[in-house]
Each structure stands twice: as structure tokens, then as C-alpha cells.
mmCIF file of C-alpha atoms and ligand atoms in Angstrom:
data_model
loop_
_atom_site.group_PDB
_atom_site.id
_atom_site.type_symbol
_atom_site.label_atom_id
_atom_site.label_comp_id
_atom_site.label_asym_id
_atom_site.label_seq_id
_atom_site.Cartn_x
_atom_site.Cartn_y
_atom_site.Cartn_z
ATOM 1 C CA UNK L 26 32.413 -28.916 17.541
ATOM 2 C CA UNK L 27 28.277 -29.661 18.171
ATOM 3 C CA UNK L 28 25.384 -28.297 15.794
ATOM 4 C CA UNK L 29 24.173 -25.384 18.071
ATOM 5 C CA UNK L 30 20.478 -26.257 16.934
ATOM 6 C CA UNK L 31 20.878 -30.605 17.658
ATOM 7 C CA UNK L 32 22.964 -33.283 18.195
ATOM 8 C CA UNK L 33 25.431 -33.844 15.309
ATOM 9 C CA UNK L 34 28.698 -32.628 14.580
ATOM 10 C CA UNK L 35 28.682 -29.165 12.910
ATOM 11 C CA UNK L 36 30.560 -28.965 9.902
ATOM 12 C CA UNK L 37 30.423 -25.133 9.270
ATOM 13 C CA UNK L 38 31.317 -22.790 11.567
ATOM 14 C CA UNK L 39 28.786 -19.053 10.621
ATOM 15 C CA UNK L 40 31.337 -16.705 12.330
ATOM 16 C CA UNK L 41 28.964 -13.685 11.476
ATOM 17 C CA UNK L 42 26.354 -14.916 13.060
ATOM 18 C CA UNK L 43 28.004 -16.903 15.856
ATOM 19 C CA UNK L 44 26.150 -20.197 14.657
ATOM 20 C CA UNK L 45 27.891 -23.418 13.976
ATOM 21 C CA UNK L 46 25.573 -25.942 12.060
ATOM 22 C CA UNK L 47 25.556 -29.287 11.015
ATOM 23 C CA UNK L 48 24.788 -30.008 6.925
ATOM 24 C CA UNK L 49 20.933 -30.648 7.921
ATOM 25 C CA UNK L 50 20.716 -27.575 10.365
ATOM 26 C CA UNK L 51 22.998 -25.831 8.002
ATOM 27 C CA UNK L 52 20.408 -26.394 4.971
ATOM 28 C CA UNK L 53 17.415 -25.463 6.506
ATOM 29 C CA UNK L 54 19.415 -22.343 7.486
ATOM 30 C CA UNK L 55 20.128 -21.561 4.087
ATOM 31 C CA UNK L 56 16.261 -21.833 2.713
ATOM 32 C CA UNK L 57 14.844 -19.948 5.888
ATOM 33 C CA UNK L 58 17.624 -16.994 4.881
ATOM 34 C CA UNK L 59 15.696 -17.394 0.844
ATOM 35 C CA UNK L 60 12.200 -17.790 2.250
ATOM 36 C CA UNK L 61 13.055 -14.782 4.308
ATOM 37 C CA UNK L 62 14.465 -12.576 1.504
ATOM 38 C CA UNK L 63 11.830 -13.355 -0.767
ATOM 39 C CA UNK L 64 8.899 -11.871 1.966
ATOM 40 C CA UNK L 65 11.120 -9.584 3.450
ATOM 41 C CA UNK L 66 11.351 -7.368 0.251
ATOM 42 C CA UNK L 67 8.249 -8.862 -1.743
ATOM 43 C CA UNK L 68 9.723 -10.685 -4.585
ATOM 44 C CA UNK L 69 7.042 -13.046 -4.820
ATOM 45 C CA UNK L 70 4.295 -15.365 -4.604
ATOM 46 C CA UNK L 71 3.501 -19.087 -4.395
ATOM 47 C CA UNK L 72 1.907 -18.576 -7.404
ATOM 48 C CA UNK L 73 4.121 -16.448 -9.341
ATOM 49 C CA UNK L 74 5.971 -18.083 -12.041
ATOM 50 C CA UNK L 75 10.018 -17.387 -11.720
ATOM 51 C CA UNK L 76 12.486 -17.340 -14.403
ATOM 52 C CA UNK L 77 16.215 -17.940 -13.228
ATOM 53 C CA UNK L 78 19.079 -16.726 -14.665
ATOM 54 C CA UNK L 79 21.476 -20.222 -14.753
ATOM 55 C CA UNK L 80 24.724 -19.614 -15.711
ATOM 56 C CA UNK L 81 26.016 -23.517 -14.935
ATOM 57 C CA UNK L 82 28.175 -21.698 -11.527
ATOM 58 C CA UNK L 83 27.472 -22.232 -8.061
ATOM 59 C CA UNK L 84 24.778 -19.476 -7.179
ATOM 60 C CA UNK L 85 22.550 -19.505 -10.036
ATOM 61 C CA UNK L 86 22.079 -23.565 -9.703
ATOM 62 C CA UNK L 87 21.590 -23.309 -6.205
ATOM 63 C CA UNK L 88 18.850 -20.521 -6.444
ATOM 64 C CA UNK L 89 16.807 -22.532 -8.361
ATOM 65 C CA UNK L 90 17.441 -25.640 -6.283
ATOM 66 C CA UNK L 91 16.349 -23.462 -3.436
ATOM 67 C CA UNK L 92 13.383 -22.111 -4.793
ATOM 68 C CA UNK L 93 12.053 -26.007 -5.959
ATOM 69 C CA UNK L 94 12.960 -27.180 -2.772
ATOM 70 C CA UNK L 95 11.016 -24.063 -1.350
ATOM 71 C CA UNK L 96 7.902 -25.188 -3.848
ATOM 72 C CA UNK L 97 8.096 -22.142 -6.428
ATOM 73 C CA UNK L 98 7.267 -22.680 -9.544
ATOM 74 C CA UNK L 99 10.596 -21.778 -11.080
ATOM 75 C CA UNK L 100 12.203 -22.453 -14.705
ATOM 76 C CA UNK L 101 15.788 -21.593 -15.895
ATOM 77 C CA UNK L 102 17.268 -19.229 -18.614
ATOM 78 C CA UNK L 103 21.002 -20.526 -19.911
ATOM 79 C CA UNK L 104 22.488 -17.874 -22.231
ATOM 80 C CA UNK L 105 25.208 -19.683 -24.129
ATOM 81 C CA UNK L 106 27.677 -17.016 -24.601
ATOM 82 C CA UNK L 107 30.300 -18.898 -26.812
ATOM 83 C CA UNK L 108 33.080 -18.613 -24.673
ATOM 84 C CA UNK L 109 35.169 -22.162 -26.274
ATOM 85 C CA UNK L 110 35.362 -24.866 -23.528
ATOM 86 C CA UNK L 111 34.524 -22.624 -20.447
ATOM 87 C CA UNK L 112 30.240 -22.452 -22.215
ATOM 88 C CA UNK L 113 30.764 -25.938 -23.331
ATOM 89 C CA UNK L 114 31.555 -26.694 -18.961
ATOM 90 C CA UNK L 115 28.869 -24.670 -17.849
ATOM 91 C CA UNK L 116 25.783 -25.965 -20.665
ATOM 92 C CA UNK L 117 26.994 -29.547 -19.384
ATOM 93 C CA UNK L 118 26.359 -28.792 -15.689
ATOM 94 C CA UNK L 119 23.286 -26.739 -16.458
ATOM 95 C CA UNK L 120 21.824 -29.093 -18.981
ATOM 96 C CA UNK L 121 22.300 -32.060 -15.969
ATOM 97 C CA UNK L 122 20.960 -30.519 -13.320
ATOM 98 C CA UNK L 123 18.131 -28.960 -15.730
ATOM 99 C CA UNK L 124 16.979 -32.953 -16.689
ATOM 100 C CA UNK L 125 17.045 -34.222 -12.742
ATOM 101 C CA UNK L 126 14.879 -30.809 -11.854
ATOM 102 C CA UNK L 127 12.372 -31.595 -14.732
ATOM 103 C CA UNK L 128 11.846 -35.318 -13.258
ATOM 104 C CA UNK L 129 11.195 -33.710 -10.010
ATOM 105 C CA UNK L 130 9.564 -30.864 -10.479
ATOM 106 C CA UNK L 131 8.845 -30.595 -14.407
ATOM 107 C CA UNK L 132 10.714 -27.666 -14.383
ATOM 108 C CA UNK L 133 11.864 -26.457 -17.618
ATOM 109 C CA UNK L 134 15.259 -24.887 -19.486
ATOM 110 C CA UNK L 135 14.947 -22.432 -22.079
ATOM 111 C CA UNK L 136 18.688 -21.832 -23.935
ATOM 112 C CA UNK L 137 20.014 -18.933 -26.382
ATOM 113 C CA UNK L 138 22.833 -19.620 -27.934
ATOM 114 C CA UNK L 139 24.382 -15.871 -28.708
ATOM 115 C CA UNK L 140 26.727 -17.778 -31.312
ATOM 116 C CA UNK L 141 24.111 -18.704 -33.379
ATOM 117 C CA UNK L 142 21.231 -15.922 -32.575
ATOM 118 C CA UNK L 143 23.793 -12.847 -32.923
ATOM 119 C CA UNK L 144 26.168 -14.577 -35.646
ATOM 120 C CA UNK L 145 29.509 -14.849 -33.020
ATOM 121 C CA UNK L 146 30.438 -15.719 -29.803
ATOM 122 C CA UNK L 147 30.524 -12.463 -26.806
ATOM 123 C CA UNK L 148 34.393 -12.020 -27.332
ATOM 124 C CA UNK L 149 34.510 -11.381 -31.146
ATOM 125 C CA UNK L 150 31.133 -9.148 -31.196
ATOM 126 C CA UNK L 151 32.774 -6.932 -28.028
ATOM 127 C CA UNK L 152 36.333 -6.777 -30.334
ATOM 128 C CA UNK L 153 33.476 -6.304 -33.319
ATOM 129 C CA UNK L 154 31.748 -3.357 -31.556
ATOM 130 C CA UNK L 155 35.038 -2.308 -29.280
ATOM 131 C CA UNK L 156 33.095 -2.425 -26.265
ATOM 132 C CA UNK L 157 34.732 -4.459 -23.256
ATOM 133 C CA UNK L 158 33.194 -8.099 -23.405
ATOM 134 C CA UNK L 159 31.768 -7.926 -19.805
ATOM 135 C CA UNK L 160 29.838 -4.481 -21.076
ATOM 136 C CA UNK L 161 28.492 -6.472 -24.381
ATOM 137 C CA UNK L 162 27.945 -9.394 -22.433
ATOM 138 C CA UNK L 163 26.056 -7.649 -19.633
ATOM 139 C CA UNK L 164 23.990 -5.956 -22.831
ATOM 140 C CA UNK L 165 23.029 -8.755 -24.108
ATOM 141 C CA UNK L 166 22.751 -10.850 -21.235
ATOM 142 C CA UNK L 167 20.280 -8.091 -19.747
ATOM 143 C CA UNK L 168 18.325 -7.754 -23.144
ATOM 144 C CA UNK L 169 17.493 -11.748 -23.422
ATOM 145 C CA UNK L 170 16.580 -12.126 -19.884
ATOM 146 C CA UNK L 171 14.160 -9.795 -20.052
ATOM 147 C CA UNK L 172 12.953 -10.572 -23.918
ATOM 148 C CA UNK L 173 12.507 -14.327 -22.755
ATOM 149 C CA UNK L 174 10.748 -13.470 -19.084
ATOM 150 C CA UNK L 175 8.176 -11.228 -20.800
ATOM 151 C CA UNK L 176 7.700 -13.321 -23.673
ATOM 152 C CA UNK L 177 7.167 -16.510 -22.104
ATOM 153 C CA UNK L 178 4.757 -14.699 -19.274
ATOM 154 C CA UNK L 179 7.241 -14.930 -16.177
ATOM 155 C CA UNK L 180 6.026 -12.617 -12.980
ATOM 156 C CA UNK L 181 9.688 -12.213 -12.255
ATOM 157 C CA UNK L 182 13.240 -12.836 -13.263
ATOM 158 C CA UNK L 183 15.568 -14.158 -10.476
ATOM 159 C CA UNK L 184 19.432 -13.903 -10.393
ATOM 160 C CA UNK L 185 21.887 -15.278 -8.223
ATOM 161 C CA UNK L 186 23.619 -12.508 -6.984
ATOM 162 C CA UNK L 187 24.931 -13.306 -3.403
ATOM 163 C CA UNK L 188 25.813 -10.912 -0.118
ATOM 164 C CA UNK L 189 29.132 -10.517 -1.396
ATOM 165 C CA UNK L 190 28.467 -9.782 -5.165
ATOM 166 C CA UNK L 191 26.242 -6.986 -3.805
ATOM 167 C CA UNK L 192 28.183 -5.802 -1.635
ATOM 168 C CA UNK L 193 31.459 -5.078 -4.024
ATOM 169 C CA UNK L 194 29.195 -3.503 -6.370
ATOM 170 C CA UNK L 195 27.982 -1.339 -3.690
ATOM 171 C CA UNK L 196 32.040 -0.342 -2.672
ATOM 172 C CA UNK L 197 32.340 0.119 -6.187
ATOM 173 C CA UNK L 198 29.743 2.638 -6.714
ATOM 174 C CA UNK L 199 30.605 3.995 -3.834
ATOM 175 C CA UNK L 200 34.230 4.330 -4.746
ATOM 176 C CA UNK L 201 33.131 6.105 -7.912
ATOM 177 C CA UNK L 202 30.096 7.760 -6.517
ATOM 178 C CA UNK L 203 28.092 6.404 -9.308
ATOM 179 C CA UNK L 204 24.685 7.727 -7.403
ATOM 180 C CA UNK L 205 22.809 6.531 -10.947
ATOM 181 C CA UNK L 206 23.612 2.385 -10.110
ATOM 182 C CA UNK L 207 22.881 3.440 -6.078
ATOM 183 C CA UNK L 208 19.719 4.048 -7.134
ATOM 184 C CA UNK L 209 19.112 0.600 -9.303
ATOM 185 C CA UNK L 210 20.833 -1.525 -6.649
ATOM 186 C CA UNK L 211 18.160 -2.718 -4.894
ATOM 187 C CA UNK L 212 17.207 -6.787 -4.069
ATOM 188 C CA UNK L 213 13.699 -6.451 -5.983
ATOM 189 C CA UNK L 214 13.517 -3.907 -8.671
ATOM 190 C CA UNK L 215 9.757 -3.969 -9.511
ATOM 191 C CA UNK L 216 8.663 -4.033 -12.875
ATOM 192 C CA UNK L 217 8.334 0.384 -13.052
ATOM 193 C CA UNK L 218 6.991 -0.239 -16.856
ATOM 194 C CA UNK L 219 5.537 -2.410 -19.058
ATOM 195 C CA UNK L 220 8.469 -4.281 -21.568
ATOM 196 C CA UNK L 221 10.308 -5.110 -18.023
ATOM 197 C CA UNK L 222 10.184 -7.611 -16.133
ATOM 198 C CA UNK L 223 10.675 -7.502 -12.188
ATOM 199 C CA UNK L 224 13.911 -8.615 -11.145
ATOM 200 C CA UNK L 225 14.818 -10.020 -7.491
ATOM 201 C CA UNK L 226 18.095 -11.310 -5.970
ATOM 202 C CA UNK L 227 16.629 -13.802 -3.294
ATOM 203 C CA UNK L 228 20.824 -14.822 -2.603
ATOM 204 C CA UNK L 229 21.593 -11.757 -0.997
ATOM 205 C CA UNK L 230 21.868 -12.705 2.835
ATOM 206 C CA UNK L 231 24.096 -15.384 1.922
ATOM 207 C CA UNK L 232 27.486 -15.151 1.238
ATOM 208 C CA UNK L 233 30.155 -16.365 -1.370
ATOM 209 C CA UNK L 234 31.198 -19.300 1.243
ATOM 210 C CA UNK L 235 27.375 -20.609 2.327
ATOM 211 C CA UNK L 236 26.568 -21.120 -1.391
ATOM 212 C CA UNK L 237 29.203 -23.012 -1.979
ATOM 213 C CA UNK L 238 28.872 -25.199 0.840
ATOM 214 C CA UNK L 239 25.326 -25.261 0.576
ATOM 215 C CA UNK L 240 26.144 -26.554 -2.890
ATOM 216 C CA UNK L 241 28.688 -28.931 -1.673
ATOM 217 C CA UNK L 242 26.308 -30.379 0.904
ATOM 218 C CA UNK L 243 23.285 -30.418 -1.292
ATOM 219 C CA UNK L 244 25.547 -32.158 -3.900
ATOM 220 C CA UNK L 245 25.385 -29.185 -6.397
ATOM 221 C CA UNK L 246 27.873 -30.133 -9.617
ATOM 222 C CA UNK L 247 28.512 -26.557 -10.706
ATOM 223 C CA UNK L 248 31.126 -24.921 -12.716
ATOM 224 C CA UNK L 249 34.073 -23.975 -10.127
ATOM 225 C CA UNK L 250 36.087 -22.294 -12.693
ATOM 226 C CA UNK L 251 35.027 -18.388 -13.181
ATOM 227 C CA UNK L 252 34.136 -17.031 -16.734
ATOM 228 C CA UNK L 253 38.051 -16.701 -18.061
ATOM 229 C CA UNK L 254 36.795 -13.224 -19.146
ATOM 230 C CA UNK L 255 36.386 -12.373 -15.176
ATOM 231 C CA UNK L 256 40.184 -12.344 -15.086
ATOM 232 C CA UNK L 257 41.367 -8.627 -13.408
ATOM 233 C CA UNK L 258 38.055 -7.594 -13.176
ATOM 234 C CA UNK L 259 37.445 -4.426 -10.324
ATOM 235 C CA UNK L 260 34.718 -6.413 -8.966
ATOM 236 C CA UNK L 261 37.075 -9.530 -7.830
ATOM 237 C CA UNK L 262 39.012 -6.333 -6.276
ATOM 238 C CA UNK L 263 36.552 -5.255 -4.604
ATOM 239 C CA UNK L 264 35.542 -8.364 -3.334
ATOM 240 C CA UNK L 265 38.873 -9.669 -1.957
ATOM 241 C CA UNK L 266 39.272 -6.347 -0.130
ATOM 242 C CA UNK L 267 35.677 -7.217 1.501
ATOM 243 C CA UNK L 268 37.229 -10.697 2.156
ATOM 244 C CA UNK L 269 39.971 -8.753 4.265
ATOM 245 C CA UNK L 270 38.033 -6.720 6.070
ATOM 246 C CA UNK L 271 35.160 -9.822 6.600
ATOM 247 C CA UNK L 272 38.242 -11.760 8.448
ATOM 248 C CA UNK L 273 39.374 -8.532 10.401
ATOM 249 C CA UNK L 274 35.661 -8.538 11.634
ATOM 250 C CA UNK L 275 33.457 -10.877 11.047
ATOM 251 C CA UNK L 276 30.185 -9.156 9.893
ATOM 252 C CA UNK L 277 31.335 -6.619 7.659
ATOM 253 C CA UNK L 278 30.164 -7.153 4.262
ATOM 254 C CA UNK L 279 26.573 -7.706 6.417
ATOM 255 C CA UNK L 280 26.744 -4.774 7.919
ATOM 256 C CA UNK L 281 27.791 -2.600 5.226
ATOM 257 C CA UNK L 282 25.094 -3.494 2.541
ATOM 258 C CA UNK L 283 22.374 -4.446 4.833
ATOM 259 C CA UNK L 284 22.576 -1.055 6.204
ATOM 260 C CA UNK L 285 22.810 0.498 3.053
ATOM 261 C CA UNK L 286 19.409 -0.936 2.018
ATOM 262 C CA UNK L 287 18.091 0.265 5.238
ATOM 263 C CA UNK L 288 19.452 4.138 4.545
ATOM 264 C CA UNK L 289 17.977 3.373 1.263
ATOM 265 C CA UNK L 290 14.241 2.649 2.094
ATOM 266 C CA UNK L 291 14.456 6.074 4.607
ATOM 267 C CA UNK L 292 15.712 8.053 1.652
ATOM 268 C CA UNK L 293 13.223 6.470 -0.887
ATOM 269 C CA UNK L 294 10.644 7.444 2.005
ATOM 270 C CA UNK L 295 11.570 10.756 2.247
ATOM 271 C CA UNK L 296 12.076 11.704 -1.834
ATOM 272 C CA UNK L 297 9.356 12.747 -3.866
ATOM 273 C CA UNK L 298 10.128 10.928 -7.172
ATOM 274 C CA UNK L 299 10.062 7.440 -6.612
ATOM 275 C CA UNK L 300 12.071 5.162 -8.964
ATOM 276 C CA UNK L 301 9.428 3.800 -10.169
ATOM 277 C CA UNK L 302 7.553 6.962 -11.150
ATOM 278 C CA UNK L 303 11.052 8.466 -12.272
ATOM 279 C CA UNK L 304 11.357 5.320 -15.342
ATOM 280 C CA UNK L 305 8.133 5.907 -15.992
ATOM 281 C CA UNK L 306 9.021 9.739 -17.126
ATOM 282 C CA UNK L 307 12.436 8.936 -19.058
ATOM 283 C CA UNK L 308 11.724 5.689 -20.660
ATOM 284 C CA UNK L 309 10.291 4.663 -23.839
ATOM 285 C CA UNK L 310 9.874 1.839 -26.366
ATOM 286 C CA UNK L 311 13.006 0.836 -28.613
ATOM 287 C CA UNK L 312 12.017 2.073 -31.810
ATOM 288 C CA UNK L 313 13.317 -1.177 -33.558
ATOM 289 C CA UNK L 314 13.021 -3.741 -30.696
ATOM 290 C CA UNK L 315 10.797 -2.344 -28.153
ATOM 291 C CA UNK L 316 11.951 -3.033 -25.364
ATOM 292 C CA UNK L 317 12.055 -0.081 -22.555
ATOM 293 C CA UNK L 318 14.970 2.646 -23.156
ATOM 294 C CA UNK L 319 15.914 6.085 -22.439
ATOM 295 C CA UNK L 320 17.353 6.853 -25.866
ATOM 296 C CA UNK L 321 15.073 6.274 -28.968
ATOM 297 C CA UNK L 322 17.035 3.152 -29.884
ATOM 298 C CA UNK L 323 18.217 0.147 -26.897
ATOM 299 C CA UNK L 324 21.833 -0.645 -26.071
ATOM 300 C CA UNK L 325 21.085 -4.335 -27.383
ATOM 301 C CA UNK L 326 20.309 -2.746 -30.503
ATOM 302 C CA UNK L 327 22.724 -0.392 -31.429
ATOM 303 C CA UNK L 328 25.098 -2.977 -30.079
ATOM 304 C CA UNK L 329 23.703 -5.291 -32.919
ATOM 305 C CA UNK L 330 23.832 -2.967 -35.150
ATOM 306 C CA UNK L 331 27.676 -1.649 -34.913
ATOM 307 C CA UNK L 332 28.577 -6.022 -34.934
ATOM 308 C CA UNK L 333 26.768 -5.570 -38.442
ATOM 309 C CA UNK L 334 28.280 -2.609 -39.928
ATOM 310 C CA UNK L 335 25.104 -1.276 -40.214
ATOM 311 C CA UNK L 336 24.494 2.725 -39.339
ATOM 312 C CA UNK L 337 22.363 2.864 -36.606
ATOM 313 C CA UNK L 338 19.233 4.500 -37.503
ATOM 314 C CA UNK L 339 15.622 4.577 -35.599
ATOM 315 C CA UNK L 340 12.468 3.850 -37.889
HETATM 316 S S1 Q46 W 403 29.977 -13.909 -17.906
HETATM 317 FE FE1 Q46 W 403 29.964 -12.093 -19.147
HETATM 318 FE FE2 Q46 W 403 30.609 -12.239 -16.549
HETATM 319 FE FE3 Q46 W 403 32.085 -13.549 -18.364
HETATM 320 S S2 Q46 W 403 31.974 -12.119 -20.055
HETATM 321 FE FE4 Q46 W 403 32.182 -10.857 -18.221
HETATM 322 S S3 Q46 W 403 30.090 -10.409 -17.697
HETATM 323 S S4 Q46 W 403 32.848 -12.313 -16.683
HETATM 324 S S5 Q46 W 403 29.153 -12.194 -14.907
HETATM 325 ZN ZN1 ZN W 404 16.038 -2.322 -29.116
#
């Protein structure tokens, strides 16, 4: 099989798009679909400063590969969540790939270690709190990606969430017609008040499957084992469902979540309340931390608090 776009053999077939590409044609396919996301729903700037979310897997070192290669000025976050050998794995492939992105681009790696910041790793403060670890982990993960992005003056924090990430979360919300996350799932959720950053998802017209063979192409070394914690999770469900459908008829998982985004912007058009102006009315300071919440103490914190024994109490 011929690249559609030259000469050379193509190597991945795009059966959504009805493109077969070689692994040059393939790549500069992959940044146009980034350089496209990131003006298409106003993430950023040239000049902007971008904190990643790194998490040592496939999609988070490829986004900030991506955005290097695309001449952002983008660091790296690695929260070190104390999960035995699987964090161990992941810090090794993050902390390479961090050194060989600093001698190219003096891009820099910022690391919290939950372990030793909260006093245990994410499994024995979720049995601590008896919260499910991927709800305490999402906490805290949440709370130090925005702590760090604000403190160290990032414009905007960037996560690797791909097409097909988004687009279980949207059957999933669907499925449980949790209108509330509808709302929030967005690719750039802009910064509605001060004590958050803006967040952006610049993966999200790329699948599962070009990631990884971007990353395979681009000579990536990521993490291919999931977080063990990920095991039965709704979301890897959801996903393989998608997968189904996706190989029924090529286009699907496009289809569904690109044209829920479109739906989206009409509604946002037509309601009075945007969401910006709608945080703005039901958020306020933590009373201990500060950071933005709608009760008068965070999640993060009461979260810290119950791991403590401590009643949780506002000052
Ligand atoms: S890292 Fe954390 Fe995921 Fe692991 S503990 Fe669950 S939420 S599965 S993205
Ligand atoms: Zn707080």
C-alpha cells in the first residue's frame, strides 16, 4: 500500500478518514491535527507558557513532544502517586524523556511525590479516607495540577486526554445523564476564576491507536502497562464498546463527540448563564487552602483531613 500524500510505503492505514500515510506523512498528520485543536478552540498562544500533565504513558509524553516539536514553550508536571513498581516504571520513562527534552528545548520537570507530601501512597490514603482510589487520586491529582500551574505562573495546564478517552466519558455521562460533567466536558475549559488555571486537551482528534503509533514512530519509550488500579474500571467499558462500534463503522467515536461539541457551542449560544459566569456565582476560596470551591472547605482538603483523623473544620 502507497502514502496517499508521496511516494513511500504507508505504514498506517486512517480508516476514518480514508487516508493511508507513511511514518513522515503520518507525523506531520498528527501535529497539523494538535496545531489545529489548539486554534480551533483557543487553547493558546506562542507565547503562553504550558504545563503538561506527564504521567510516564503514551499520551501525556507525546503531548508534550508534540507541543516542542510544534515550538510551545511547554514544561511537565509528574505526580508520583506511590503505586510500588508501576510509579517506579512510569518516573523512569518520564524522568528520560524529561532530560533529552531539557537538552533540546530546556524544558523543565517539576515532580510531587504524594508519598512523601501527603504521608502515603494513593491506595492506603483512599482505604484511609474510604473513598475509591481513582476518586482520591483524581482529587489530588486535580488539586496539584492546578496548585503547581498557578504557582509557578503557567497560562494553561494541558492533559493528554485523546478522542477516545473523551468520548467514553461522554457515553458515560450520557449513560447516567450526569448533565453536571456535560457541562465541564469541554476541550478548553477557560480559567472562569482566579485560583484556576485554564485547562485544554489538545489530543482530542486523535485516537487511542494514532498516539500510540505516533509514539512508536517518533520513538516514544512510554509506560505500556495501565495504572494496575485501572483494572474493571467503567471507563475501559465504555471504551471497548466504542472500539466495537468504531470497527462496525469506522468514524464513530468521531462522529459522536465531535458532534456533541458542536450541539454544545449552539446550546452554550443559546443559554443565558454561561459557564463561566455560572462558577463565578457558586465558587469561592477554600477557607484553609484557597483554592476555588463550592463548599466552604475543597475536596483536597477535607480529603487530607479525614487521612489525618482530624475533624474537618473551616477557619
Ligand atoms: S492513575 Fe489514578 Fe488513573 Fe490509576 S489510580 Fe485510578 S485515576 S487508574 S487516570
Ligand atoms: Zn482546600
Amino acid at each position: 500500500m502507497r502514502c496517499r500524500k508521496c511516494p513511500r510505503r504507508a505504514v498506517i492505514n486512517l480508516a476514518r478518514h480514508r487516508l493511508a500515510l507513511c511514518p513522515a506523512c503520518f507525523t506531520d498528520f498528527v501535529h497539523q491535527q494538535v496545531a489545529r485543536a489548539i486554534k480551533r478552540e483557543r487553547m493558546f498562544g506562542p507565547q503562553e507558557r504550558v504545563l503538561v500533565a506527564v504521567s510516564g504513558g503514551k499520551d501525556s509524553l507525546a503531548l508534550w513532544a508534540i507541543l516542542l516539536k510544534l515550538g510551545y514553550r511547554a514544561d511537565a508536571l509528574y505526580v508520583d502517586l506511590g503505586i510500588g513498581e508501576y510509579s517506579a516504571r512510569s518516573y523512569a520513562k518520564v524522568q528520560a524523556f524529561a532530560e533529552q527534552a531539557h537538552r533540546d528545548a530546556q524544558a523543565r520537570l517539576y515532580v510531587h511525590r504524594v508519598p512523601q507530601k501527603e504521608g502515603a501512597g494513593i491506595r492506603e490514603l483512599a482505604i484511609l479516607t474510604h473513598r475509591p482510589t481513582c476518586s482520591a487520586c483524581g482529587t489530588l491529582k486535580r488539586y496539584h495540577f492546578n496548585r503547581i500551574a498557578l504557582e509557578h505562573h503557567y497560562d494553561v495546564l494541558a492533559t493528554g486526554h485523546n478522542l477516545d478517552d473523551e468520548a467514553a466519558r461522554l457515553l458515560g455521562n450520557i449513560l447516567h445523564w450526569q448533565t453536571e460533567y456535560l457541562d465541564k466536558q469541554a476541550p478548553t475549559l477557560p480559567a472562569s476564576v482566579e485560583g484556576f488555571a485554564r485547562k485544554v486537551k489538545p489530543l482530542y482528534r486523535l485516537t487511542e491507536r494514532e498516539i500510540a503509533a505516533y509514539a512508536v514512530i517518533n520513538r516514544i519509550d512510554y509506560v505500556v502497562e495501565e495504572c494496575p488500579m485501572a483494572k474493571g474500571s467503567k471507563l475501559l467499558l465504555y471504551k471497548e464498546i466504542l472500539n466495537q462500534l468504531e470497527t462496525a463503522q469506522p468514524g464513530t467515536k468521531h462522529r459522536f463527540y465531535w458532534g456533541f461539541l458542536e450541539k454544545r457551542a449552539h446550546l452554550q449560544g443559546t443559554n443565558n448563564l454561561s459557564m463561566a459566569e455560572y462558577d463565578r456565582q457558586v465558587l469561592t476560596p477554600c477557607t484553609v487552602c484557597g483554592q476555588p470551591t463550592t463548599a466552604p472547605i475543597c475536596t483536597y482538603c477535607k480529603l487530607m483531613d479525614r487521612a489525618k483523623g482530624v475533624p474537618v473544620k473551616s477557619s
